[in-house]
PDB file of C-alpha atoms in Angstrom:
ATOM      1  CA  MET A 157      10.616 -15.914   3.192  1.00  0.00           C
ATOM      2  CA  HIS A 158      14.142 -14.789   3.939  1.00  0.00           C
ATOM      3  CA  LEU A 159      15.231 -11.195   4.574  1.00  0.00           C
ATOM      4  CA  ARG A 160      18.776  -9.986   5.080  1.00  0.00           C
ATOM      5  CA  GLN A 161      19.769  -6.372   5.477  1.00  0.00           C
ATOM      6  CA  PHE A 162      23.197  -5.081   4.521  1.00  0.00           C
ATOM      7  CA  VAL A 163      24.300  -1.941   6.363  1.00  0.00           C
ATOM      8  CA  LEU A 164      27.091   0.282   5.110  1.00  0.00           C
ATOM      9  CA  SER A 165      27.308   2.697   8.047  1.00  0.00           C
ATOM     10  CA  SER A 166      30.027   4.864   6.487  1.00  0.00           C
ATOM     11  CA  LEU A 167      27.489   5.960   3.844  1.00  0.00           C
ATOM     12  CA  GLY A 168      24.356   5.616   5.971  1.00  0.00           C
ATOM     13  CA  HIS A 169      23.171   3.061   3.418  1.00  0.00           C
ATOM     14  CA  VAL A 170      20.926   0.061   3.963  1.00  0.00           C
ATOM     15  CA  SER A 171      20.070  -2.481   1.282  1.00  0.00           C
ATOM     16  CA  ALA A 172      18.222  -5.761   1.497  1.00  0.00           C
ATOM     17  CA  LEU A 173      17.944  -9.158  -0.126  1.00  0.00           C
ATOM     18  CA  MET A 174      14.494 -10.733   0.159  1.00  0.00           C
ATOM     19  CA  ALA A 175      13.760 -14.233  -0.998  1.00  0.00           C
ATOM     20  CA  ASP A 176      11.035 -16.728  -1.628  1.00  0.00           C
ATOM     21  CA  ASP A 177      13.081 -19.699  -0.453  1.00  0.00           C
ATOM     22  CA  ALA A 178      10.491 -22.230  -1.607  1.00  0.00           C
ATOM     23  CA  ARG A 179      10.771 -21.016  -5.207  1.00  0.00           C
ATOM     24  CA  GLY A 180      14.490 -20.246  -5.033  1.00  0.00           C
ATOM     25  CA  VAL A 181      14.200 -16.613  -6.141  1.00  0.00           C
ATOM     26  CA  ALA A 182      15.399 -13.382  -4.571  1.00  0.00           C
ATOM     27  CA  GLU A 183      15.263  -9.658  -5.095  1.00  0.00           C
ATOM     28  CA  VAL A 184      17.657  -6.970  -3.956  1.00  0.00           C
ATOM     29  CA  VAL A 185      16.522  -3.503  -2.885  1.00  0.00           C
ATOM     30  CA  ASP A 186      18.844  -0.497  -3.287  1.00  0.00           C
ATOM     31  CA  PRO A 187      22.082  -2.423  -3.898  1.00  0.00           C
ATOM     32  CA  ARG A 188      25.345  -0.751  -3.065  1.00  0.00           C
ATOM     33  CA  ARG A 189      28.173  -0.597  -5.601  1.00  0.00           C
ATOM     34  CA  ASP A 190      29.930  -3.725  -4.279  1.00  0.00           C
ATOM     35  CA  VAL A 191      27.423  -6.301  -5.540  1.00  0.00           C
ATOM     36  CA  ASP A 192      29.479  -9.355  -4.568  1.00  0.00           C
ATOM     37  CA  ILE A 193      27.806  -9.479  -1.149  1.00  0.00           C
ATOM     38  CA  TYR A 194      24.408 -10.093  -2.772  1.00  0.00           C
ATOM     39  CA  LEU A 195      25.796 -12.681  -5.166  1.00  0.00           C
ATOM     40  CA  GLU A 196      27.452 -14.517  -2.266  1.00  0.00           C
ATOM     41  CA  GLU A 197      24.267 -14.473  -0.172  1.00  0.00           C
ATOM     42  CA  ALA A 198      22.201 -15.779  -3.101  1.00  0.00           C
ATOM     43  CA  ARG A 199      24.758 -18.485  -3.872  1.00  0.00           C
ATOM     44  CA  ALA A 200      24.941 -19.587  -0.223  1.00  0.00           C
ATOM     45  CA  ARG A 201      21.141 -19.913  -0.060  1.00  0.00           C
ATOM     46  CA  GLU A 202      20.850 -21.405  -3.587  1.00  0.00           C
ATOM     47  CA  LEU A 203      18.761 -18.486  -4.830  1.00  0.00           C
ATOM     48  CA  ARG A 204      18.485 -16.807  -8.215  1.00  0.00           C
ATOM     49  CA  ILE A 205      18.240 -13.007  -8.132  1.00  0.00           C
ATOM     50  CA  THR A 206      15.338 -12.144 -10.442  1.00  0.00           C
ATOM     51  CA  HIS A 207      14.685  -8.486  -9.587  1.00  0.00           C
ATOM     52  CA  VAL A 208      16.732  -5.475  -8.547  1.00  0.00           C
ATOM     53  CA  PHE A 209      14.655  -2.642  -7.064  1.00  0.00           C
ATOM     54  CA  GLU A 210      15.824   0.923  -6.661  1.00  0.00           C
ATOM     55  CA  THR A 211      13.588   3.025  -4.462  1.00  0.00           C
ATOM     56  CA  HIS A 212      14.951   6.249  -5.941  1.00  0.00           C
ATOM     57  CA  LEU A 213      17.797   7.600  -8.045  1.00  0.00           C
ATOM     58  CA  HIS A 214      20.919   7.598  -5.920  1.00  0.00           C
ATOM     59  CA  ASN A 215      22.761  10.848  -6.506  1.00  0.00           C
ATOM     60  CA  ASP A 216      24.671  10.583  -3.241  1.00  0.00           C
ATOM     61  CA  TYR A 217      26.522   7.332  -4.037  1.00  0.00           C
ATOM     62  CA  LEU A 218      27.088   4.863  -6.855  1.00  0.00           C
ATOM     63  CA  SER A 219      24.392   2.228  -7.122  1.00  0.00           C
ATOM     64  CA  GLY A 220      25.155  -1.351  -8.041  1.00  0.00           C
ATOM     65  CA  GLY A 221      21.663  -1.835  -9.481  1.00  0.00           C
ATOM     66  CA  ARG A 222      22.553  -1.928 -13.159  1.00  0.00           C
ATOM     67  CA  GLU A 223      25.628  -4.109 -12.617  1.00  0.00           C
ATOM     68  CA  LEU A 224      23.713  -6.576 -10.456  1.00  0.00           C
ATOM     69  CA  ALA A 225      20.900  -6.779 -13.009  1.00  0.00           C
ATOM     70  CA  ASP A 226      23.427  -7.360 -15.797  1.00  0.00           C
ATOM     71  CA  LEU A 227      25.309 -10.063 -13.873  1.00  0.00           C
ATOM     72  CA  THR A 228      22.180 -11.979 -12.904  1.00  0.00           C
ATOM     73  CA  GLY A 229      19.791 -11.296 -15.788  1.00  0.00           C
ATOM     74  CA  ALA A 230      17.434  -9.710 -13.249  1.00  0.00           C
ATOM     75  CA  VAL A 231      14.801  -7.123 -14.086  1.00  0.00           C
ATOM     76  CA  HIS A 232      15.941  -3.642 -12.994  1.00  0.00           C
ATOM     77  CA  VAL A 233      12.905  -1.932 -11.407  1.00  0.00           C
ATOM     78  CA  ILE A 234      12.701   1.801 -10.660  1.00  0.00           C
ATOM     79  CA  GLY A 235      10.152   4.603 -10.829  1.00  0.00           C
ATOM     80  CA  ALA A 236       8.815   5.230 -14.330  1.00  0.00           C
ATOM     81  CA  GLY A 237      10.129   8.795 -14.289  1.00  0.00           C
ATOM     82  CA  ALA A 238      13.744   7.679 -14.089  1.00  0.00           C
ATOM     83  CA  GLU A 239      15.685   8.652 -17.151  1.00  0.00           C
ATOM     84  CA  LEU A 240      18.104   5.761 -17.365  1.00  0.00           C
ATOM     85  CA  ALA A 241      20.105   5.006 -20.488  1.00  0.00           C
ATOM     86  CA  THR A 242      19.837   1.269 -19.833  1.00  0.00           C
ATOM     87  CA  PRO A 243      16.810  -1.060 -19.861  1.00  0.00           C
ATOM     88  CA  PHE A 244      14.559  -0.961 -16.806  1.00  0.00           C
ATOM     89  CA  LEU A 245      11.001  -1.662 -15.743  1.00  0.00           C
ATOM     90  CA  GLY A 246       9.421   1.661 -14.834  1.00  0.00           C
ATOM     91  CA  VAL A 247       6.689   1.460 -12.232  1.00  0.00           C
ATOM     92  CA  HIS A 248       3.959   3.937 -11.295  1.00  0.00           C
ATOM     93  CA  ASP A 249       2.107   4.353  -8.018  1.00  0.00           C
ATOM     94  CA  GLY A 250       0.155   1.179  -7.291  1.00  0.00           C
ATOM     95  CA  ASP A 251       1.922  -1.018  -9.859  1.00  0.00           C
ATOM     96  CA  PRO A 252       2.545  -4.538  -8.529  1.00  0.00           C
ATOM     97  CA  VAL A 253       5.714  -6.509  -9.220  1.00  0.00           C
ATOM     98  CA  ASP A 254       5.647 -10.221  -8.369  1.00  0.00           C
ATOM     99  CA  CYS A 255       8.784 -12.096  -7.368  1.00  0.00           C
ATOM    100  CA  GLY A 256       7.977 -15.702  -6.635  1.00  0.00           C
ATOM    101  CA  SER A 257       5.176 -15.585  -4.078  1.00  0.00           C
ATOM    102  CA  LEU A 258       6.190 -12.105  -2.905  1.00  0.00           C
ATOM    103  CA  ARG A 259       4.346  -9.078  -4.262  1.00  0.00           C
ATOM    104  CA  PHE A 260       5.787  -5.589  -4.159  1.00  0.00           C
ATOM    105  CA  VAL A 261       3.588  -2.572  -4.822  1.00  0.00           C
ATOM    106  CA  ALA A 262       5.081   0.748  -5.920  1.00  0.00           C
ATOM    107  CA  ILE A 263       4.303   3.764  -3.781  1.00  0.00           C
ATOM    108  CA  GLU A 264       5.225   7.127  -5.287  1.00  0.00           C
ATOM    109  CA  THR A 265       6.218   9.752  -2.774  1.00  0.00           C
ATOM    110  CA  PRO A 266       7.097  13.400  -3.422  1.00  0.00           C
TER     111      PRO A 266
END
């Protein structure tokens, strides 16, 4: 497993790329608007981004989630209550999402 955090201190924003190196797949959590950094990291490690997770709707900055999902063909994953105008996989509390050998489980918080 590979984990790289990307910190954008000017916005107080942290995102992450996690990967199952053995299977060559990666997922990005809470991508910032400039998605090139994730594409470069994936390319450098010979990974395919299969999932883009958003932990919440980002009203305080522009998310790169939809763009990254479109560029990579990844599944865009967010809470089921999100009212997005674009395709996404809505998850509820306890729903698992598998990415290679990694399993993510949704936890709804108020």
